[in-house]
mmCIF file of C-alpha atoms in Angstrom:
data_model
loop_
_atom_site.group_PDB
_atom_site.id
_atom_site.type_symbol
_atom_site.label_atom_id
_atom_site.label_comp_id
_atom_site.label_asym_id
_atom_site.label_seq_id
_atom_site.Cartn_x
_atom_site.Cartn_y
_atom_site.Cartn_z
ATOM 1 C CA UNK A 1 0.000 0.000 0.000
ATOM 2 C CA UNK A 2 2.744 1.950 0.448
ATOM 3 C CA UNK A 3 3.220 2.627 -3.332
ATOM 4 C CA UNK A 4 -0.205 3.808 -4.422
ATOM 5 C CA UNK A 5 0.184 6.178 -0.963
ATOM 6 C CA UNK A 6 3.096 7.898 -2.003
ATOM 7 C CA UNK A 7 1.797 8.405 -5.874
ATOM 8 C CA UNK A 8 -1.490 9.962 -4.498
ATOM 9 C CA UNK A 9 0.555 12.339 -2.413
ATOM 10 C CA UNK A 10 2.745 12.768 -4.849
ATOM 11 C CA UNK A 11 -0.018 13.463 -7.600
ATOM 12 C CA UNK A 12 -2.036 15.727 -4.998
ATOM 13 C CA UNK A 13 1.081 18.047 -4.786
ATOM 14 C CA UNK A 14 1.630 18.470 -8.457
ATOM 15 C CA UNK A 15 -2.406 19.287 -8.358
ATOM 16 C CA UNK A 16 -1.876 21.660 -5.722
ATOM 17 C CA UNK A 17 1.214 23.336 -7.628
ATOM 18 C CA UNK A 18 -1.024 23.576 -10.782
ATOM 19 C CA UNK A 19 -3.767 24.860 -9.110
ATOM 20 C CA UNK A 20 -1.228 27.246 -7.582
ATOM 21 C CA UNK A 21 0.371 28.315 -10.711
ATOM 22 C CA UNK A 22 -2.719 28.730 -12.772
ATOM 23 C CA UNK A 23 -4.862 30.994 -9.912
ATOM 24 C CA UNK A 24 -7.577 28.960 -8.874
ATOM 25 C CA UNK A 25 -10.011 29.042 -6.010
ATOM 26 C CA UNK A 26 -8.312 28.915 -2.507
ATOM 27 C CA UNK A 27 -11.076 25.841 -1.848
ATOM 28 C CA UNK A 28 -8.771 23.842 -3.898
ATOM 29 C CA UNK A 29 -5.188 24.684 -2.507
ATOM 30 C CA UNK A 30 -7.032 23.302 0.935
ATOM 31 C CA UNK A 31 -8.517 19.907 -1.134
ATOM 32 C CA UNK A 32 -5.451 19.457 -2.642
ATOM 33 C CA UNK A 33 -2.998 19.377 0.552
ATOM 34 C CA UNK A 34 -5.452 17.057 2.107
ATOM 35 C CA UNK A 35 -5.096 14.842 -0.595
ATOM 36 C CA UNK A 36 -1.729 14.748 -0.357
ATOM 37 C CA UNK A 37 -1.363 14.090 3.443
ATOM 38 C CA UNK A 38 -1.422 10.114 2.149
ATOM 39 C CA UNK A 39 2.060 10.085 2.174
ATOM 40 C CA UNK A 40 3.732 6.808 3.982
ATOM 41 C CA UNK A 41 5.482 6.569 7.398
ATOM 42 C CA UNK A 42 8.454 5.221 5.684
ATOM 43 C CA UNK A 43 11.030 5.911 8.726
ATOM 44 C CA UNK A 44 8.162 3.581 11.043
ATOM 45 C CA UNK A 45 8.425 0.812 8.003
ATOM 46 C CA UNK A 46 12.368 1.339 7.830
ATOM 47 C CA UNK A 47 12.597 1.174 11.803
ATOM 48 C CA UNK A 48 10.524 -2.489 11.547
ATOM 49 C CA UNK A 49 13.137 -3.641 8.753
ATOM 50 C CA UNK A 50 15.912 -3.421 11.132
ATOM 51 C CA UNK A 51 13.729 -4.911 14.311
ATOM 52 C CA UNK A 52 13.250 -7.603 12.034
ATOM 53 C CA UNK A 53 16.817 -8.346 10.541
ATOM 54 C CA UNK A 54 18.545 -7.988 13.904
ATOM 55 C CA UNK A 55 15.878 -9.676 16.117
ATOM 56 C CA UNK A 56 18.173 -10.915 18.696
ATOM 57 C CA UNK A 57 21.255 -8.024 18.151
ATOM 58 C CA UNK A 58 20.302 -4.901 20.414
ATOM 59 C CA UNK A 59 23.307 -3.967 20.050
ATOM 60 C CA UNK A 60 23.228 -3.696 16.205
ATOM 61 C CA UNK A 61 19.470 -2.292 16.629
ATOM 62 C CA UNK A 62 20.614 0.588 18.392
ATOM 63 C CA UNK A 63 22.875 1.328 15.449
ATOM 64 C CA UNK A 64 20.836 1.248 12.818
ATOM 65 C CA UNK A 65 17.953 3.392 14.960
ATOM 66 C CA UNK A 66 20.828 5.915 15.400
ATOM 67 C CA UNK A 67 21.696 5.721 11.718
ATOM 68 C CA UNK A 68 17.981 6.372 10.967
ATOM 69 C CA UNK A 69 17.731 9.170 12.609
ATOM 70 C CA UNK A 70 20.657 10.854 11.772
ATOM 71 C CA UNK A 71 19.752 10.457 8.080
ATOM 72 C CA UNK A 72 16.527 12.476 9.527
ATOM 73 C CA UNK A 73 18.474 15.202 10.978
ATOM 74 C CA UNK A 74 20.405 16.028 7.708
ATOM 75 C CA UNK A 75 17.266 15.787 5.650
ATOM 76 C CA UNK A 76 15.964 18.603 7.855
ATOM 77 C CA UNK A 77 19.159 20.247 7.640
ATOM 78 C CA UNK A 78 19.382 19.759 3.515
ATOM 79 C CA UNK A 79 15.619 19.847 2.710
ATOM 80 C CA UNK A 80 15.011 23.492 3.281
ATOM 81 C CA UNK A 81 18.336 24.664 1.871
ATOM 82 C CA UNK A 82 17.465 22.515 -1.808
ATOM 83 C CA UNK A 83 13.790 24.060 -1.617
ATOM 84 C CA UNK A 84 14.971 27.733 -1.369
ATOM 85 C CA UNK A 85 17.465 26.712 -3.994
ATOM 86 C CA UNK A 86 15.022 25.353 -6.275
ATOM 87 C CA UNK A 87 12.462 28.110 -5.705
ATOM 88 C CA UNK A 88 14.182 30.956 -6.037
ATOM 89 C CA UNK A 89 16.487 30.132 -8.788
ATOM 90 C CA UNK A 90 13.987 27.834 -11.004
ATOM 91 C CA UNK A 91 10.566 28.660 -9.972
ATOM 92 C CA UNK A 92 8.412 29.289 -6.718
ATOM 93 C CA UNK A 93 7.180 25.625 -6.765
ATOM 94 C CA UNK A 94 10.118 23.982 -8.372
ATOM 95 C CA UNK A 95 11.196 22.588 -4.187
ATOM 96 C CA UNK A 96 7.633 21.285 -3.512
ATOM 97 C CA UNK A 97 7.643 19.702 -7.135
ATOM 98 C CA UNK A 98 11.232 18.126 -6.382
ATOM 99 C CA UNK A 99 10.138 16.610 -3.034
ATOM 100 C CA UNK A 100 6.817 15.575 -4.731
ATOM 101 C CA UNK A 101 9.561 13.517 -7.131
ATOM 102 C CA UNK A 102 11.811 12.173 -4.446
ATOM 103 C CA UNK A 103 8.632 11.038 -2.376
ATOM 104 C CA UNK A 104 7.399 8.698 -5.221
ATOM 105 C CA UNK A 105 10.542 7.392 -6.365
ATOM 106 C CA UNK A 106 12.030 7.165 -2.925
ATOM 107 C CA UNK A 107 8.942 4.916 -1.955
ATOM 108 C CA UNK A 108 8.996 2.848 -5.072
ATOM 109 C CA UNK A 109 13.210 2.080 -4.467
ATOM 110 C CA UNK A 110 12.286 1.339 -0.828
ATOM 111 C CA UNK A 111 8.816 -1.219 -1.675
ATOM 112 C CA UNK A 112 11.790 -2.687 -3.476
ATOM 113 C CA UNK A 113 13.530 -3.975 -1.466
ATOM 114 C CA UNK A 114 11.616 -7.579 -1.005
ATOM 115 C CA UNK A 115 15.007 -9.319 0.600
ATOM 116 C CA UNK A 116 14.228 -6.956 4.118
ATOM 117 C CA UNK A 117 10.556 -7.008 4.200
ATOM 118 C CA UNK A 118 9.193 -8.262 7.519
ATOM 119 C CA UNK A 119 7.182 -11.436 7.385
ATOM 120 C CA UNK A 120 2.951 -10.463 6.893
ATOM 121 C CA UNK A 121 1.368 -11.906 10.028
ATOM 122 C CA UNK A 122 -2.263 -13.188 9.472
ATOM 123 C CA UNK A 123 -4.706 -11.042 10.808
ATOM 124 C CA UNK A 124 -5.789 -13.637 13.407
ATOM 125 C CA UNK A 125 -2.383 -13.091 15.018
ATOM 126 C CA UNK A 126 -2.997 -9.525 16.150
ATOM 127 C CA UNK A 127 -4.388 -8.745 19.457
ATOM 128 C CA UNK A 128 -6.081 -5.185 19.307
ATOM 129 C CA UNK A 129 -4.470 -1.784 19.341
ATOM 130 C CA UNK A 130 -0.696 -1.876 19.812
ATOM 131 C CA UNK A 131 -1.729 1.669 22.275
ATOM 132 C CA UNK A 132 -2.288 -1.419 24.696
ATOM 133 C CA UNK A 133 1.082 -2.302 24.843
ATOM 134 C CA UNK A 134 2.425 -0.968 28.137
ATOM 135 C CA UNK A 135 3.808 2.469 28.185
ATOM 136 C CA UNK A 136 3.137 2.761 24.432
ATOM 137 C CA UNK A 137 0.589 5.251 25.010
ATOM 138 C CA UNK A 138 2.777 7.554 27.426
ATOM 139 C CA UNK A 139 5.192 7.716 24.749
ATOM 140 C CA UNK A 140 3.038 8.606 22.208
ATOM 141 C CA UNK A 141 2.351 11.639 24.831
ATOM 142 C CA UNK A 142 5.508 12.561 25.104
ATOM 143 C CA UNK A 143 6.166 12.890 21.400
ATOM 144 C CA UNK A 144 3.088 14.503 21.314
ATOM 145 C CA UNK A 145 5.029 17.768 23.206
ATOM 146 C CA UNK A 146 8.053 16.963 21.742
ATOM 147 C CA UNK A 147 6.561 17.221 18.616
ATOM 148 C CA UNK A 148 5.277 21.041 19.600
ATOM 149 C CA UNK A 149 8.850 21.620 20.660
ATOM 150 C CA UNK A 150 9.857 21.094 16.742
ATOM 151 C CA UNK A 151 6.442 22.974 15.462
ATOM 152 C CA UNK A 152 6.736 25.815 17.239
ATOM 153 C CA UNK A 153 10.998 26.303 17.351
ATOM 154 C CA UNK A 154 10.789 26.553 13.376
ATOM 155 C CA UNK A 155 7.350 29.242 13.282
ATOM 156 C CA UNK A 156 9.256 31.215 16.251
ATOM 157 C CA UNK A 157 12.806 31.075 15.079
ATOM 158 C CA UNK A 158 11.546 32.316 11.208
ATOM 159 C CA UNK A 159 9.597 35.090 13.642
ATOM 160 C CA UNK A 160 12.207 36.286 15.774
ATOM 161 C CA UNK A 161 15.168 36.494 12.737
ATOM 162 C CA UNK A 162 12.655 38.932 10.914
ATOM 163 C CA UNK A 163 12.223 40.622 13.824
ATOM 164 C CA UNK A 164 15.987 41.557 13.736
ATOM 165 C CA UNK A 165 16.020 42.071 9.820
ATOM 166 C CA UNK A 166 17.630 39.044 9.176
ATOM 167 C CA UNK A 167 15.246 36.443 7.990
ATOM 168 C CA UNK A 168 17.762 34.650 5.932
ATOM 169 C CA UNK A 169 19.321 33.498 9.017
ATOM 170 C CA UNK A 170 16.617 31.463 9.858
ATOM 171 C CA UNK A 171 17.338 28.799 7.206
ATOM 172 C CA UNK A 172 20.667 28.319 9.147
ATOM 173 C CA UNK A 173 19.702 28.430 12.276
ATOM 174 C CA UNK A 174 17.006 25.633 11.808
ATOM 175 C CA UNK A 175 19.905 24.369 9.830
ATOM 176 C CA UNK A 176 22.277 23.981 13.368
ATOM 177 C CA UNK A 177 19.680 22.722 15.519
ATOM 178 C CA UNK A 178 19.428 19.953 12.984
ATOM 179 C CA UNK A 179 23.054 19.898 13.020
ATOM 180 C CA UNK A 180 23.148 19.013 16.702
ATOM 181 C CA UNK A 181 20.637 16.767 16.657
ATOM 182 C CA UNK A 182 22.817 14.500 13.977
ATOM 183 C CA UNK A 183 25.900 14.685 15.460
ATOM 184 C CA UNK A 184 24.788 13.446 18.785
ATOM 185 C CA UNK A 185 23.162 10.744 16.745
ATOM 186 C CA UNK A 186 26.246 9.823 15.682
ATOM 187 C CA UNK A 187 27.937 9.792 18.538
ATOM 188 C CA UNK A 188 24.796 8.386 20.384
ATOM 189 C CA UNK A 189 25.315 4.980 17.871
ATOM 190 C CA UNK A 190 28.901 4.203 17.826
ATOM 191 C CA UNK A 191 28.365 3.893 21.941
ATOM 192 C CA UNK A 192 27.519 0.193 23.194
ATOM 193 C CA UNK A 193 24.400 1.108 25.449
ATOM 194 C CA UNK A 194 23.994 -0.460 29.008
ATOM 195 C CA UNK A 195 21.265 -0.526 31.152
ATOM 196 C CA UNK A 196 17.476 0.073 30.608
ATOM 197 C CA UNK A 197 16.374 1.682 27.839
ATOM 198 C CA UNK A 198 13.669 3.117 29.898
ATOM 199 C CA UNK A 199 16.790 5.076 31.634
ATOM 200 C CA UNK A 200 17.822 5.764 28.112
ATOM 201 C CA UNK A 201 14.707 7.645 27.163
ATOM 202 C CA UNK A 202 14.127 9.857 30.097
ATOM 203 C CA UNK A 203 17.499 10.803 30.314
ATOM 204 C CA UNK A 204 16.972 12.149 26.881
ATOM 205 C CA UNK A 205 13.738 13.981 27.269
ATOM 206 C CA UNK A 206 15.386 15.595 30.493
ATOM 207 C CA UNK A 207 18.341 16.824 28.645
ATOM 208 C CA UNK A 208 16.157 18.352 26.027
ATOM 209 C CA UNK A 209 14.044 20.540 28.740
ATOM 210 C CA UNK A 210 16.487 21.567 30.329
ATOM 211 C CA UNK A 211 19.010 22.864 27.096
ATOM 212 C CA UNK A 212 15.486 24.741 26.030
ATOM 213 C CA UNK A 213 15.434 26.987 29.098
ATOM 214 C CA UNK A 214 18.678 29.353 27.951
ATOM 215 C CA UNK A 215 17.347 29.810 24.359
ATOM 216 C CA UNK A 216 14.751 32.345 26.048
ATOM 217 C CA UNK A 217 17.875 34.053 27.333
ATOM 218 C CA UNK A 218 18.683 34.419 23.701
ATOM 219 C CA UNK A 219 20.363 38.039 23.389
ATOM 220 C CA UNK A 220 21.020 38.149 19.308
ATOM 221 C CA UNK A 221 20.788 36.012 16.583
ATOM 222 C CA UNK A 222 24.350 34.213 16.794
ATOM 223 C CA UNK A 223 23.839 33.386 20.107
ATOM 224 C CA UNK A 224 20.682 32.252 19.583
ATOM 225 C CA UNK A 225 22.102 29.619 17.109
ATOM 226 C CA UNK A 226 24.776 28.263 19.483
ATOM 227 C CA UNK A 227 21.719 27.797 22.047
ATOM 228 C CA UNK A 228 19.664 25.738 19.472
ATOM 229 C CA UNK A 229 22.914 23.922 18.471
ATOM 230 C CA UNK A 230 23.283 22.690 22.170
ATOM 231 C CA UNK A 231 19.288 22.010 22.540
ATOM 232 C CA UNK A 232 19.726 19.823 19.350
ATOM 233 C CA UNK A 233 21.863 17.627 21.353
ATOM 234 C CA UNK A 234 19.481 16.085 23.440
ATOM 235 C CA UNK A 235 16.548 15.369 20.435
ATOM 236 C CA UNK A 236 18.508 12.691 18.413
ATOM 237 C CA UNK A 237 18.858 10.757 21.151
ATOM 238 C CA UNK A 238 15.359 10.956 22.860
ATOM 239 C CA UNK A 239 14.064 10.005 19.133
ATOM 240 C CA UNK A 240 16.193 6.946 19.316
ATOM 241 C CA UNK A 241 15.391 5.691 22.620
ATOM 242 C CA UNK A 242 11.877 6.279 22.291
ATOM 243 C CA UNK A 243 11.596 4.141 18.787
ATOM 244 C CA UNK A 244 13.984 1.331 20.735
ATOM 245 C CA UNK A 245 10.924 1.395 23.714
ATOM 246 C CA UNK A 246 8.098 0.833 21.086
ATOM 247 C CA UNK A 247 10.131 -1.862 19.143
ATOM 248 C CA UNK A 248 10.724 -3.568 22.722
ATOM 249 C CA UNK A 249 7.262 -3.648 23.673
ATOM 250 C CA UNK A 250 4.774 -4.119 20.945
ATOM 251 C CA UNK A 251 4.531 -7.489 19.596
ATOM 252 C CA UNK A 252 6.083 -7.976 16.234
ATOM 253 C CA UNK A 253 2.836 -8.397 14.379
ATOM 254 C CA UNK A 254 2.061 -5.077 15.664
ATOM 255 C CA UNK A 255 5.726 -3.173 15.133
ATOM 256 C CA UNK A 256 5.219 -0.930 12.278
ATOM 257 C CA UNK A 257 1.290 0.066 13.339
ATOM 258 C CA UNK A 258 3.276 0.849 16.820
ATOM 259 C CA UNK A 259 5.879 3.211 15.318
ATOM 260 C CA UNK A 260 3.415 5.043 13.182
ATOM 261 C CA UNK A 261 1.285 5.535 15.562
ATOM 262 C CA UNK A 262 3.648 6.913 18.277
ATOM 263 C CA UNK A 263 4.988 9.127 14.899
ATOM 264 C CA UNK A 264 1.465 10.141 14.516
ATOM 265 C CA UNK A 265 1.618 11.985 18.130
ATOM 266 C CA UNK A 266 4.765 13.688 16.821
ATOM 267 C CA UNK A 267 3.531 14.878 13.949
ATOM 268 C CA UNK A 268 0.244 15.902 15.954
ATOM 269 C CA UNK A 269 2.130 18.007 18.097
ATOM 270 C CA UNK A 270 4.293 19.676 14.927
ATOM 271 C CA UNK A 271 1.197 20.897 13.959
ATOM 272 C CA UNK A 272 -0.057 22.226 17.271
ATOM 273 C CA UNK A 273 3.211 23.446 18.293
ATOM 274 C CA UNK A 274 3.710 25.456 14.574
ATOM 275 C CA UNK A 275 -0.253 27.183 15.463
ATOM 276 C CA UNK A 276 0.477 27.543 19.362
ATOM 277 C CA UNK A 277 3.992 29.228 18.461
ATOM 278 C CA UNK A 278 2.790 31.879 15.843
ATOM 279 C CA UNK A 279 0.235 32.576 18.427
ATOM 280 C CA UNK A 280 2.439 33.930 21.166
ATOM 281 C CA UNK A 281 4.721 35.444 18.947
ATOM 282 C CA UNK A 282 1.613 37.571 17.454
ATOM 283 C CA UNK A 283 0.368 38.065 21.373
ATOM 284 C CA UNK A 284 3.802 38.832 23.012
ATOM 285 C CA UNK A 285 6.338 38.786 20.463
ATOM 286 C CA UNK A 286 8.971 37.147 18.759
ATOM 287 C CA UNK A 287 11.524 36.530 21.577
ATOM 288 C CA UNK A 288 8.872 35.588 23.958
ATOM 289 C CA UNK A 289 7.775 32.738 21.372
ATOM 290 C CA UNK A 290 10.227 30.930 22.810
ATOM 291 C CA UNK A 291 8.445 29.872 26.218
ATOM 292 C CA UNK A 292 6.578 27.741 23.628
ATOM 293 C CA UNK A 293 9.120 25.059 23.324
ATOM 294 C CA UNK A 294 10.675 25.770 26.763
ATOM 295 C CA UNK A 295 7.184 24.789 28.372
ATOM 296 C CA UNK A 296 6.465 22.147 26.001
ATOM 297 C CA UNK A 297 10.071 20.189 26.740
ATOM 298 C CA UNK A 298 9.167 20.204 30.264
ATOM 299 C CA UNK A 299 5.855 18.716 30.019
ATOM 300 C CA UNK A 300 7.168 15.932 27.946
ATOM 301 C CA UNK A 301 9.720 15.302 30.670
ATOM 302 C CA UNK A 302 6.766 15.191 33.302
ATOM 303 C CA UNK A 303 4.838 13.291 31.080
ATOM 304 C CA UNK A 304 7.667 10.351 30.464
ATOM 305 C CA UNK A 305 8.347 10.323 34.360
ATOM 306 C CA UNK A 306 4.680 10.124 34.908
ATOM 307 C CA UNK A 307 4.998 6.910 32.584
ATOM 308 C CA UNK A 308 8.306 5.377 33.695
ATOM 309 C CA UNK A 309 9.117 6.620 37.121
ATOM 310 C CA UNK A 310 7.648 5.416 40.441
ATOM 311 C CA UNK A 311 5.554 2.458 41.937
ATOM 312 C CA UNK A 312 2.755 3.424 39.794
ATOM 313 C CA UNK A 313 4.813 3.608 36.281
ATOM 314 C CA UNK A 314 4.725 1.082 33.449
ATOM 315 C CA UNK A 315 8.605 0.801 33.517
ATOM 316 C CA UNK A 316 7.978 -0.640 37.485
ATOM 317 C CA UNK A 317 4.753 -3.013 36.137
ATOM 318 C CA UNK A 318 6.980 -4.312 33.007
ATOM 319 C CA UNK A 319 10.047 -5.093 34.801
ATOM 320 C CA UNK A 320 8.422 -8.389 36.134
ATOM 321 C CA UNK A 321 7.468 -9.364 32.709
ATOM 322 C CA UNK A 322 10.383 -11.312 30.651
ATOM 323 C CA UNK A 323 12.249 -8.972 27.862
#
């Protein structure tokens, strides 16, 4: 299904650029980018490839979840830069046309790939909503604020470098924040991990609330970058923790349903945290969009210490149960 996904959303956004280009009713810019919202969850399908060639290799697991999300991080880093590219020296829509391109054929190389495609489980095999998985559900709450601490650092950070007349310096700003992100994603796979991966995880989503605090200390637009650099640090590895929890707790037959829809609370919170950002920033202005992510890293740590901390947690309730 993947295939005819990716070609709708791919076809929807060459509607939309059309309609775009040749001036017609706003109604059908709106249809259009619904339409294309089919697009795949390819990093959840890539994320079950590896759970299912290195079954019995956590080691090797936590590699290849690093090396996933790194390859993230510098598509966010390269993405925007190829789109202004594109745009401004081809044609407004020549970026969204280009991604339309790499979507489809990206998909198609990937569906593929037959050697690493997991085993289909009959239907019979699944028992209900992999949400019932313990602690599945608290993690797709904490992406859910982690994913406003994404939506609204992009809306803010475009915001506050206009504010100071340099809106170019957005792009690279964004840009470092990725950067961070990848290098400690990097460094975060070449280590052998020990201990719980519960540990793992809220280790992460503490060291990303607490690097968000000084980037509302922010003085200029330099300094502002360094800050986001450092916060950057701490996503890369929360990302790959959390996917490691999900692919250790929901049963195989239910892996890549799972990791989409803990991906779906991400991308949830993107949205929210892109509307919720643009909102302070018009009520109290562009520096003080920045409480935006500062609040929303902390209540994803409170939320994943809600889940895995204490006698009450799902970590405590799953640690009699055989891993």
């Amino acid at each position: 299904m993947s295939v005819p996904a990716a070609l709708l959303s791919a076809s929807a956004t060459i509607v939309l650029i059309l309609c775009t280009r040749g001036g017609a009713p706003a109604w059908t810019l709106f249809a259009a980018y619904v339409a294309g919202s089919t697009s795949p969850n390819l990093g959840a399908m890539a994320r079950a490839r590896w759970t299912t060639l290195y079954p019995d290799r956590p080691d090797l697991l936590h590699s290849a979840n690093s090396l996933e999300q790194t390859l993230d991080e510098v598509c966010f880093m390269l993405g925007p830069v190829l789109a202004a590219l594109l745009s401004t020296m081809v044609f407004p829509e020549a970026g969204l046309l280009v991604a339309a391109v790499l979507l489809a054929l990206g998909t198609m190389l990937f569906a593929a790939q037959r050697r690493t495609e997991p085993p289909v489980h009959p239907v019979r095999e699944r028992a209900g909503s992999p949400l019932r998985a313990r602690g599945v559900k608290q993690i797709a709450a904490t992406f859910l604020f982690t994913g406003v601490v994404f939506g609204s650092t992009e809306v803010v950070t475009v915001a506050y470098a206009e504010s100071l007349g340099q809106p170019a310096a957005a792009g690279v700003i964004l840009a470092l924040f990725a950067g961070g992100s990848a290098v400690a994603g990097l460094v975060f796979g070449a280590l052998r991990m020990r201990g719980r991966t519960e540990t793992r995880f809220l280790l992460g989503v503490a060291g990303m609330a607490l690097f968000f605090q000084p980037v509302l200390l922010a003085g200029n637009i330099w300094v502002l970058a360094a800050l986001l650099f450092v916060a950057g640090l701490a996503t890369a590895p929360t990302m790959i923790a959390s996917m490691t929890l999900v692919q250790e707790r929901v049963p195989p037959t239910q892996l890549n349903e799972g990791m989409t829809l803990t991906s779906t609370g991400l991308l949830i919170g993107i949205s929210a945290g892109a509307t919720a950002g643009g909102w302070v920033v018009d009520t109290a202005g562009a520096a003080a969009g920045y409480a935006t992510p500062a609040v929303a890293a902390v209540l994803a740590l409170l939320t994943a210490l809600a889940a895995f901390v204490g006698p009450r947690s799902t970590a405590s309730q799953g640690a009699l149960l055989p891993r």
